[in-house]
Amino acid sequence: MLGIGGLRALEAVGLKPTVYHMNEGHSAFLAVERMRLLIEQEHLNFDEAFDACRANNVFTTHTSVPAGIDLYDPGMLYDYSASTAARAAFRSISS
């Protein structure tokens, strides 16, 4: 599974997996996208979406050395996700 894009590709072809496998940190944003969709489509609150998402995520790592671990700069994460978070927050308070 390839993170956000992989999840969107599966949805585009009508597939809804029952388990989501995340290998290493490459798919780090898969869980975030799944939570966003659960909040938006199923009208769950954050805690409910977190629990629902956590129940069927599987994470594996094969490269447990520093060179194989993806790390993300918090500033970069903010730059790329702030508009998405703002849209989600606006939708939740305007509903």
PDB file of N, CA and C in Angstrom:
ATOM      1  N   MET A   1       0.858  -1.177   0.000  1.00  0.00           N
ATOM      2  CA  MET A   1       0.000   0.000   0.000  1.00  0.00           C
ATOM      3  C   MET A   1       0.895   1.228   0.000  1.00  0.00           C
ATOM      4  N   LEU A   2       0.579   2.179  -0.821  1.00  0.00           N
ATOM      5  CA  LEU A   2       1.423   3.357  -0.967  1.00  0.00           C
ATOM      6  C   LEU A   2       0.778   4.611  -0.388  1.00  0.00           C
ATOM      7  N   GLY A   3       0.569   4.650   0.882  1.00  0.00           N
ATOM      8  CA  GLY A   3       0.121   5.866   1.539  1.00  0.00           C
ATOM      9  C   GLY A   3      -1.178   6.422   1.005  1.00  0.00           C
ATOM     10  N   ILE A   4      -1.258   7.756   0.963  1.00  0.00           N
ATOM     11  CA  ILE A   4      -2.471   8.445   0.534  1.00  0.00           C
ATOM     12  C   ILE A   4      -2.830   8.079  -0.901  1.00  0.00           C
ATOM     13  N   GLY A   5      -1.855   8.125  -1.792  1.00  0.00           N
ATOM     14  CA  GLY A   5      -2.125   7.819  -3.196  1.00  0.00           C
ATOM     15  C   GLY A   5      -2.609   6.395  -3.401  1.00  0.00           C
ATOM     16  N   GLY A   6      -2.022   5.458  -2.669  1.00  0.00           N
ATOM     17  CA  GLY A   6      -2.446   4.067  -2.779  1.00  0.00           C
ATOM     18  C   GLY A   6      -3.880   3.879  -2.311  1.00  0.00           C
ATOM     19  N   LEU A   7      -4.224   4.526  -1.215  1.00  0.00           N
ATOM     20  CA  LEU A   7      -5.594   4.432  -0.698  1.00  0.00           C
ATOM     21  C   LEU A   7      -6.583   5.042  -1.693  1.00  0.00           C
ATOM     22  N   ARG A   8      -6.227   6.184  -2.248  1.00  0.00           N
ATOM     23  CA  ARG A   8      -7.120   6.834  -3.219  1.00  0.00           C
ATOM     24  C   ARG A   8      -7.258   5.997  -4.487  1.00  0.00           C
ATOM     25  N   ALA A   9      -6.179   5.343  -4.901  1.00  0.00           N
ATOM     26  CA  ALA A   9      -6.245   4.481  -6.086  1.00  0.00           C
ATOM     27  C   ALA A   9      -7.175   3.298  -5.831  1.00  0.00           C
ATOM     28  N   LEU A  10      -7.076   2.693  -4.658  1.00  0.00           N
ATOM     29  CA  LEU A  10      -7.964   1.581  -4.331  1.00  0.00           C
ATOM     30  C   LEU A  10      -9.418   2.029  -4.306  1.00  0.00           C
ATOM     31  N   GLU A  11      -9.670   3.183  -3.706  1.00  0.00           N
ATOM     32  CA  GLU A  11     -11.042   3.702  -3.668  1.00  0.00           C
ATOM     33  C   GLU A  11     -11.557   3.986  -5.076  1.00  0.00           C
ATOM     34  N   ALA A  12     -10.691   4.495  -5.936  1.00  0.00           N
ATOM     35  CA  ALA A  12     -11.098   4.837  -7.302  1.00  0.00           C
ATOM     36  C   ALA A  12     -11.571   3.615  -8.080  1.00  0.00           C
ATOM     37  N   VAL A  13     -11.018   2.455  -7.758  1.00  0.00           N
ATOM     38  CA  VAL A  13     -11.441   1.233  -8.453  1.00  0.00           C
ATOM     39  C   VAL A  13     -12.429   0.414  -7.624  1.00  0.00           C
ATOM     40  N   GLY A  14     -12.913   1.003  -6.530  1.00  0.00           N
ATOM     41  CA  GLY A  14     -13.968   0.370  -5.742  1.00  0.00           C
ATOM     42  C   GLY A  14     -13.512  -0.685  -4.750  1.00  0.00           C
ATOM     43  N   LEU A  15     -12.223  -0.723  -4.434  1.00  0.00           N
ATOM     44  CA  LEU A  15     -11.727  -1.712  -3.477  1.00  0.00           C
ATOM     45  C   LEU A  15     -11.664  -1.122  -2.075  1.00  0.00           C
ATOM     46  N   LYS A  16     -12.128  -1.893  -1.100  1.00  0.00           N
ATOM     47  CA  LYS A  16     -12.083  -1.467   0.290  1.00  0.00           C
ATOM     48  C   LYS A  16     -11.454  -2.589   1.113  1.00  0.00           C
ATOM     49  N   PRO A  17     -10.145  -2.535   1.304  1.00  0.00           N
ATOM     50  CA  PRO A  17      -9.472  -3.591   2.074  1.00  0.00           C
ATOM     51  C   PRO A  17      -9.992  -3.662   3.507  1.00  0.00           C
ATOM     52  N   THR A  18      -9.846  -4.823   4.114  1.00  0.00           N
ATOM     53  CA  THR A  18     -10.226  -4.973   5.522  1.00  0.00           C
ATOM     54  C   THR A  18      -9.020  -4.814   6.435  1.00  0.00           C
ATOM     55  N   VAL A  19      -7.811  -4.913   5.866  1.00  0.00           N
ATOM     56  CA  VAL A  19      -6.571  -4.711   6.604  1.00  0.00           C
ATOM     57  C   VAL A  19      -5.654  -3.865   5.725  1.00  0.00           C
ATOM     58  N   TYR A  20      -4.956  -2.917   6.359  1.00  0.00           N
ATOM     59  CA  TYR A  20      -4.044  -2.036   5.641  1.00  0.00           C
ATOM     60  C   TYR A  20      -2.630  -2.278   6.159  1.00  0.00           C
ATOM     61  N   HIS A  21      -1.758  -2.732   5.284  1.00  0.00           N
ATOM     62  CA  HIS A  21      -0.386  -3.036   5.659  1.00  0.00           C
ATOM     63  C   HIS A  21       0.514  -1.872   5.309  1.00  0.00           C
ATOM     64  N   MET A  22       1.227  -1.386   6.301  1.00  0.00           N
ATOM     65  CA  MET A  22       2.187  -0.303   6.089  1.00  0.00           C
ATOM     66  C   MET A  22       3.574  -0.866   6.342  1.00  0.00           C
ATOM     67  N   ASN A  23       4.411  -0.834   5.323  1.00  0.00           N
ATOM     68  CA  ASN A  23       5.768  -1.338   5.443  1.00  0.00           C
ATOM     69  C   ASN A  23       6.728  -0.167   5.569  1.00  0.00           C
ATOM     70  N   GLU A  24       7.470  -0.162   6.670  1.00  0.00           N
ATOM     71  CA  GLU A  24       8.413   0.923   6.943  1.00  0.00           C
ATOM     72  C   GLU A  24       7.625   2.230   7.044  1.00  0.00           C
ATOM     73  N   GLY A  25       8.287   3.351   6.906  1.00  0.00           N
ATOM     74  CA  GLY A  25       7.613   4.636   7.028  1.00  0.00           C
ATOM     75  C   GLY A  25       7.138   5.193   5.707  1.00  0.00           C
ATOM     76  N   HIS A  26       7.329   4.445   4.625  1.00  0.00           N
ATOM     77  CA  HIS A  26       6.989   4.944   3.301  1.00  0.00           C
ATOM     78  C   HIS A  26       5.512   5.279   3.177  1.00  0.00           C
ATOM     79  N   SER A  27       4.696   4.599   3.919  1.00  0.00           N
ATOM     80  CA  SER A  27       3.247   4.822   3.837  1.00  0.00           C
ATOM     81  C   SER A  27       2.731   5.527   5.092  1.00  0.00           C
ATOM     82  N   ALA A  28       3.562   6.358   5.681  1.00  0.00           N
ATOM     83  CA  ALA A  28       3.238   6.998   6.955  1.00  0.00           C
ATOM     84  C   ALA A  28       1.912   7.744   6.946  1.00  0.00           C
ATOM     85  N   PHE A  29       1.542   8.310   5.818  1.00  0.00           N
ATOM     86  CA  PHE A  29       0.334   9.123   5.789  1.00  0.00           C
ATOM     87  C   PHE A  29      -0.921   8.331   5.460  1.00  0.00           C
ATOM     88  N   LEU A  30      -0.779   7.034   5.255  1.00  0.00           N
ATOM     89  CA  LEU A  30      -1.948   6.189   5.016  1.00  0.00           C
ATOM     90  C   LEU A  30      -2.914   6.277   6.189  1.00  0.00           C
ATOM     91  N   ALA A  31      -2.413   6.164   7.400  1.00  0.00           N
ATOM     92  CA  ALA A  31      -3.287   6.205   8.580  1.00  0.00           C
ATOM     93  C   ALA A  31      -3.980   7.553   8.697  1.00  0.00           C
ATOM     94  N   VAL A  32      -3.267   8.618   8.393  1.00  0.00           N
ATOM     95  CA  VAL A  32      -3.857   9.960   8.467  1.00  0.00           C
ATOM     96  C   VAL A  32      -4.984  10.103   7.438  1.00  0.00           C
ATOM     97  N   GLU A  33      -4.751   9.628   6.235  1.00  0.00           N
ATOM     98  CA  GLU A  33      -5.781   9.702   5.198  1.00  0.00           C
ATOM     99  C   GLU A  33      -6.984   8.840   5.550  1.00  0.00           C
ATOM    100  N   ARG A  34      -6.738   7.671   6.104  1.00  0.00           N
ATOM    101  CA  ARG A  34      -7.854   6.806   6.506  1.00  0.00           C
ATOM    102  C   ARG A  34      -8.686   7.485   7.588  1.00  0.00           C
ATOM    103  N   MET A  35      -8.006   8.119   8.542  1.00  0.00           N
ATOM    104  CA  MET A  35      -8.747   8.829   9.588  1.00  0.00           C
ATOM    105  C   MET A  35      -9.552   9.984   8.986  1.00  0.00           C
ATOM    106  N   ARG A  36      -8.948  10.720   8.067  1.00  0.00           N
ATOM    107  CA  ARG A  36      -9.661  11.836   7.431  1.00  0.00           C
ATOM    108  C   ARG A  36     -10.924  11.335   6.743  1.00  0.00           C
ATOM    109  N   LEU A  37     -10.814  10.225   6.029  1.00  0.00           N
ATOM    110  CA  LEU A  37     -11.971   9.678   5.331  1.00  0.00           C
ATOM    111  C   LEU A  37     -13.036   9.180   6.299  1.00  0.00           C
ATOM    112  N   LEU A  38     -12.626   8.554   7.384  1.00  0.00           N
ATOM    113  CA  LEU A  38     -13.602   8.087   8.371  1.00  0.00           C
ATOM    114  C   LEU A  38     -14.356   9.260   8.997  1.00  0.00           C
ATOM    115  N   ILE A  39     -13.651  10.344   9.255  1.00  0.00           N
ATOM    116  CA  ILE A  39     -14.289  11.530   9.818  1.00  0.00           C
ATOM    117  C   ILE A  39     -15.236  12.150   8.799  1.00  0.00           C
ATOM    118  N   GLU A  40     -14.775  12.256   7.562  1.00  0.00           N
ATOM    119  CA  GLU A  40     -15.567  12.906   6.519  1.00  0.00           C
ATOM    120  C   GLU A  40     -16.737  12.051   6.040  1.00  0.00           C
ATOM    121  N   GLN A  41     -16.493  10.777   5.779  1.00  0.00           N
ATOM    122  CA  GLN A  41     -17.514   9.931   5.172  1.00  0.00           C
ATOM    123  C   GLN A  41     -18.408   9.219   6.183  1.00  0.00           C
ATOM    124  N   GLU A  42     -17.831   8.829   7.313  1.00  0.00           N
ATOM    125  CA  GLU A  42     -18.599   8.078   8.314  1.00  0.00           C
ATOM    126  C   GLU A  42     -19.034   8.949   9.491  1.00  0.00           C
ATOM    127  N   HIS A  43     -18.622  10.208   9.468  1.00  0.00           N
ATOM    128  CA  HIS A  43     -18.978  11.187  10.504  1.00  0.00           C
ATOM    129  C   HIS A  43     -18.529  10.767  11.899  1.00  0.00           C
ATOM    130  N   LEU A  44     -17.347  10.132  11.972  1.00  0.00           N
ATOM    131  CA  LEU A  44     -16.769   9.776  13.259  1.00  0.00           C
ATOM    132  C   LEU A  44     -16.028  10.985  13.820  1.00  0.00           C
ATOM    133  N   ASN A  45     -15.909  11.033  15.144  1.00  0.00           N
ATOM    134  CA  ASN A  45     -15.060  12.079  15.710  1.00  0.00           C
ATOM    135  C   ASN A  45     -13.612  11.582  15.656  1.00  0.00           C
ATOM    136  N   PHE A  46     -12.676  12.427  16.060  1.00  0.00           N
ATOM    137  CA  PHE A  46     -11.264  12.080  15.946  1.00  0.00           C
ATOM    138  C   PHE A  46     -10.935  10.790  16.686  1.00  0.00           C
ATOM    139  N   ASP A  47     -11.377  10.671  17.946  1.00  0.00           N
ATOM    140  CA  ASP A  47     -11.054   9.478  18.736  1.00  0.00           C
ATOM    141  C   ASP A  47     -11.646   8.211  18.129  1.00  0.00           C
ATOM    142  N   GLU A  48     -12.877   8.295  17.638  1.00  0.00           N
ATOM    143  CA  GLU A  48     -13.502   7.135  17.005  1.00  0.00           C
ATOM    144  C   GLU A  48     -12.752   6.738  15.730  1.00  0.00           C
ATOM    145  N   ALA A  49     -12.377   7.725  14.944  1.00  0.00           N
ATOM    146  CA  ALA A  49     -11.633   7.447  13.710  1.00  0.00           C
ATOM    147  C   ALA A  49     -10.269   6.849  14.027  1.00  0.00           C
ATOM    148  N   PHE A  50      -9.611   7.372  15.059  1.00  0.00           N
ATOM    149  CA  PHE A  50      -8.315   6.849  15.477  1.00  0.00           C
ATOM    150  C   PHE A  50      -8.434   5.375  15.852  1.00  0.00           C
ATOM    151  N   ASP A  51      -9.418   5.050  16.690  1.00  0.00           N
ATOM    152  CA  ASP A  51      -9.603   3.660  17.120  1.00  0.00           C
ATOM    153  C   ASP A  51      -9.975   2.751  15.958  1.00  0.00           C
ATOM    154  N   ALA A  52     -10.857   3.210  15.078  1.00  0.00           N
ATOM    155  CA  ALA A  52     -11.280   2.398  13.941  1.00  0.00           C
ATOM    156  C   ALA A  52     -10.110   2.141  12.992  1.00  0.00           C
ATOM    157  N   CYS A  53      -9.325   3.159  12.772  1.00  0.00           N
ATOM    158  CA  CYS A  53      -8.169   3.038  11.887  1.00  0.00           C
ATOM    159  C   CYS A  53      -7.115   2.120  12.499  1.00  0.00           C
ATOM    160  N   ARG A  54      -6.871   2.297  13.762  1.00  0.00           N
ATOM    161  CA  ARG A  54      -5.848   1.510  14.464  1.00  0.00           C
ATOM    162  C   ARG A  54      -6.176   0.021  14.489  1.00  0.00           C
ATOM    163  N   ALA A  55      -7.456  -0.297  14.487  1.00  0.00           N
ATOM    164  CA  ALA A  55      -7.888  -1.694  14.608  1.00  0.00           C
ATOM    165  C   ALA A  55      -7.477  -2.562  13.421  1.00  0.00           C
ATOM    166  N   ASN A  56      -7.296  -1.960  12.238  1.00  0.00           N
ATOM    167  CA  ASN A  56      -6.946  -2.800  11.094  1.00  0.00           C
ATOM    168  C   ASN A  56      -5.758  -2.272  10.288  1.00  0.00           C
ATOM    169  N   ASN A  57      -4.860  -1.587  10.978  1.00  0.00           N
ATOM    170  CA  ASN A  57      -3.566  -1.227  10.393  1.00  0.00           C
ATOM    171  C   ASN A  57      -2.525  -2.228  10.875  1.00  0.00           C
ATOM    172  N   VAL A  58      -1.677  -2.655   9.974  1.00  0.00           N
ATOM    173  CA  VAL A  58      -0.567  -3.534  10.329  1.00  0.00           C
ATOM    174  C   VAL A  58       0.704  -2.840   9.863  1.00  0.00           C
ATOM    175  N   PHE A  59       1.686  -2.737  10.740  1.00  0.00           N
ATOM    176  CA  PHE A  59       2.936  -2.071  10.406  1.00  0.00           C
ATOM    177  C   PHE A  59       4.083  -3.050  10.569  1.00  0.00           C
ATOM    178  N   THR A  60       4.935  -3.100   9.552  1.00  0.00           N
ATOM    179  CA  THR A  60       6.139  -3.927   9.640  1.00  0.00           C
ATOM    180  C   THR A  60       7.347  -3.091   9.261  1.00  0.00           C
ATOM    181  N   THR A  61       8.473  -3.481   9.793  1.00  0.00           N
ATOM    182  CA  THR A  61       9.730  -2.858   9.401  1.00  0.00           C
ATOM    183  C   THR A  61      10.756  -3.956   9.199  1.00  0.00           C
ATOM    184  N   HIS A  62      11.530  -3.806   8.166  1.00  0.00           N
ATOM    185  CA  HIS A  62      12.553  -4.798   7.854  1.00  0.00           C
ATOM    186  C   HIS A  62      13.948  -4.207   7.977  1.00  0.00           C
ATOM    187  N   THR A  63      14.009  -2.900   8.091  1.00  0.00           N
ATOM    188  CA  THR A  63      15.294  -2.210   8.142  1.00  0.00           C
ATOM    189  C   THR A  63      15.351  -1.410   9.438  1.00  0.00           C
ATOM    190  N   SER A  64      15.611  -2.094  10.528  1.00  0.00           N
ATOM    191  CA  SER A  64      15.558  -1.422  11.836  1.00  0.00           C
ATOM    192  C   SER A  64      16.905  -0.799  12.220  1.00  0.00           C
ATOM    193  N   VAL A  65      17.456  -0.072  11.283  1.00  0.00           N
ATOM    194  CA  VAL A  65      18.670   0.707  11.530  1.00  0.00           C
ATOM    195  C   VAL A  65      18.349   2.146  11.138  1.00  0.00           C
ATOM    196  N   PRO A  66      19.048   3.117  11.708  1.00  0.00           N
ATOM    197  CA  PRO A  66      18.714   4.520  11.430  1.00  0.00           C
ATOM    198  C   PRO A  66      18.591   4.870   9.944  1.00  0.00           C
ATOM    199  N   ALA A  67      19.429   4.312   9.102  1.00  0.00           N
ATOM    200  CA  ALA A  67      19.374   4.642   7.676  1.00  0.00           C
ATOM    201  C   ALA A  67      18.076   4.168   7.012  1.00  0.00           C
ATOM    202  N   GLY A  68      17.389   3.217   7.620  1.00  0.00           N
ATOM    203  CA  GLY A  68      16.164   2.687   7.036  1.00  0.00           C
ATOM    204  C   GLY A  68      14.900   3.233   7.651  1.00  0.00           C
ATOM    205  N   ILE A  69      15.025   4.215   8.518  1.00  0.00           N
ATOM    206  CA  ILE A  69      13.857   4.767   9.205  1.00  0.00           C
ATOM    207  C   ILE A  69      13.559   6.153   8.646  1.00  0.00           C
ATOM    208  N   ASP A  70      12.343   6.320   8.139  1.00  0.00           N
ATOM    209  CA  ASP A  70      11.942   7.620   7.599  1.00  0.00           C
ATOM    210  C   ASP A  70      11.640   8.577   8.740  1.00  0.00           C
ATOM    211  N   LEU A  71      12.229   9.739   8.676  1.00  0.00           N
ATOM    212  CA  LEU A  71      11.955  10.805   9.636  1.00  0.00           C
ATOM    213  C   LEU A  71      11.449  12.007   8.859  1.00  0.00           C
ATOM    214  N   TYR A  72      10.455  12.682   9.414  1.00  0.00           N
ATOM    215  CA  TYR A  72       9.861  13.826   8.735  1.00  0.00           C
ATOM    216  C   TYR A  72      10.030  15.070   9.582  1.00  0.00           C
ATOM    217  N   ASP A  73      10.485  16.136   8.956  1.00  0.00           N
ATOM    218  CA  ASP A  73      10.649  17.405   9.632  1.00  0.00           C
ATOM    219  C   ASP A  73       9.271  17.986   9.967  1.00  0.00           C
ATOM    220  N   PRO A  74       9.022  18.349  11.227  1.00  0.00           N
ATOM    221  CA  PRO A  74       7.700  18.883  11.606  1.00  0.00           C
ATOM    222  C   PRO A  74       7.298  20.116  10.784  1.00  0.00           C
ATOM    223  N   GLY A  75       8.248  20.978  10.468  1.00  0.00           N
ATOM    224  CA  GLY A  75       7.923  22.151   9.662  1.00  0.00           C
ATOM    225  C   GLY A  75       7.453  21.779   8.274  1.00  0.00           C
ATOM    226  N   MET A  76       8.111  20.786   7.678  1.00  0.00           N
ATOM    227  CA  MET A  76       7.713  20.329   6.358  1.00  0.00           C
ATOM    228  C   MET A  76       6.326  19.688   6.415  1.00  0.00           C
ATOM    229  N   LEU A  77       6.066  18.905   7.458  1.00  0.00           N
ATOM    230  CA  LEU A  77       4.747  18.295   7.606  1.00  0.00           C
ATOM    231  C   LEU A  77       3.670  19.369   7.683  1.00  0.00           C
ATOM    232  N   TYR A  78       3.948  20.423   8.444  1.00  0.00           N
ATOM    233  CA  TYR A  78       2.978  21.509   8.564  1.00  0.00           C
ATOM    234  C   TYR A  78       2.737  22.151   7.202  1.00  0.00           C
ATOM    235  N   ASP A  79       3.807  22.433   6.476  1.00  0.00           N
ATOM    236  CA  ASP A  79       3.674  23.074   5.167  1.00  0.00           C
ATOM    237  C   ASP A  79       2.787  22.268   4.228  1.00  0.00           C
ATOM    238  N   TYR A  80       2.928  20.955   4.259  1.00  0.00           N
ATOM    239  CA  TYR A  80       2.181  20.116   3.334  1.00  0.00           C
ATOM    240  C   TYR A  80       0.806  19.702   3.840  1.00  0.00           C
ATOM    241  N   SER A  81       0.556  19.829   5.130  1.00  0.00           N
ATOM    242  CA  SER A  81      -0.722  19.343   5.645  1.00  0.00           C
ATOM    243  C   SER A  81      -1.607  20.415   6.250  1.00  0.00           C
ATOM    244  N   ALA A  82      -1.118  21.622   6.427  1.00  0.00           N
ATOM    245  CA  ALA A  82      -1.905  22.668   7.090  1.00  0.00           C
ATOM    246  C   ALA A  82      -3.198  22.965   6.344  1.00  0.00           C
ATOM    247  N   SER A  83      -3.154  23.042   5.029  1.00  0.00           N
ATOM    248  CA  SER A  83      -4.379  23.366   4.295  1.00  0.00           C
ATOM    249  C   SER A  83      -5.387  22.227   4.398  1.00  0.00           C
ATOM    250  N   THR A  84      -4.928  20.999   4.396  1.00  0.00           N
ATOM    251  CA  THR A  84      -5.822  19.852   4.550  1.00  0.00           C
ATOM    252  C   THR A  84      -6.460  19.858   5.933  1.00  0.00           C
ATOM    253  N   ALA A  85      -5.654  20.120   6.952  1.00  0.00           N
ATOM    254  CA  ALA A  85      -6.179  20.176   8.312  1.00  0.00           C
ATOM    255  C   ALA A  85      -7.165  21.318   8.465  1.00  0.00           C
ATOM    256  N   ALA A  86      -6.873  22.462   7.878  1.00  0.00           N
ATOM    257  CA  ALA A  86      -7.774  23.605   7.971  1.00  0.00           C
ATOM    258  C   ALA A  86      -9.111  23.304   7.293  1.00  0.00           C
ATOM    259  N   ARG A  87      -9.068  22.657   6.129  1.00  0.00           N
ATOM    260  CA  ARG A  87     -10.315  22.298   5.448  1.00  0.00           C
ATOM    261  C   ARG A  87     -11.127  21.320   6.290  1.00  0.00           C
ATOM    262  N   ALA A  88     -10.463  20.346   6.883  1.00  0.00           N
ATOM    263  CA  ALA A  88     -11.160  19.367   7.716  1.00  0.00           C
ATOM    264  C   ALA A  88     -11.785  20.037   8.932  1.00  0.00           C
ATOM    265  N   ALA A  89     -11.046  20.932   9.555  1.00  0.00           N
ATOM    266  CA  ALA A  89     -11.563  21.641  10.731  1.00  0.00           C
ATOM    267  C   ALA A  89     -12.760  22.500  10.350  1.00  0.00           C
ATOM    268  N   PHE A  90     -12.688  23.191   9.215  1.00  0.00           N
ATOM    269  CA  PHE A  90     -13.786  24.030   8.779  1.00  0.00           C
ATOM    270  C   PHE A  90     -15.031  23.194   8.521  1.00  0.00           C
ATOM    271  N   ARG A  91     -14.859  22.044   7.851  1.00  0.00           N
ATOM    272  CA  ARG A  91     -15.994  21.178   7.575  1.00  0.00           C
ATOM    273  C   ARG A  91     -16.638  20.688   8.863  1.00  0.00           C
ATOM    274  N   SER A  92     -15.802  20.358   9.864  1.00  0.00           N
ATOM    275  CA  SER A  92     -16.361  19.808  11.104  1.00  0.00           C
ATOM    276  C   SER A  92     -17.141  20.860  11.881  1.00  0.00           C
ATOM    277  N   ILE A  93     -16.737  22.128  11.821  1.00  0.00           N
ATOM    278  CA  ILE A  93     -17.475  23.137  12.584  1.00  0.00           C
ATOM    279  C   ILE A  93     -18.630  23.721  11.778  1.00  0.00           C
ATOM    280  N   SER A  94     -18.620  23.542  10.466  1.00  0.00           N
ATOM    281  CA  SER A  94     -19.714  24.079   9.664  1.00  0.00           C
ATOM    282  C   SER A  94     -20.814  23.053   9.429  1.00  0.00           C
ATOM    283  N   SER A  95     -20.618  21.837   9.897  1.00  0.00           N
ATOM    284  CA  SER A  95     -21.636  20.779   9.703  1.00  0.00           C
ATOM    285  C   SER A  95     -22.682  20.820  10.781  1.00  0.00           C
TER     286      SER A  95
END
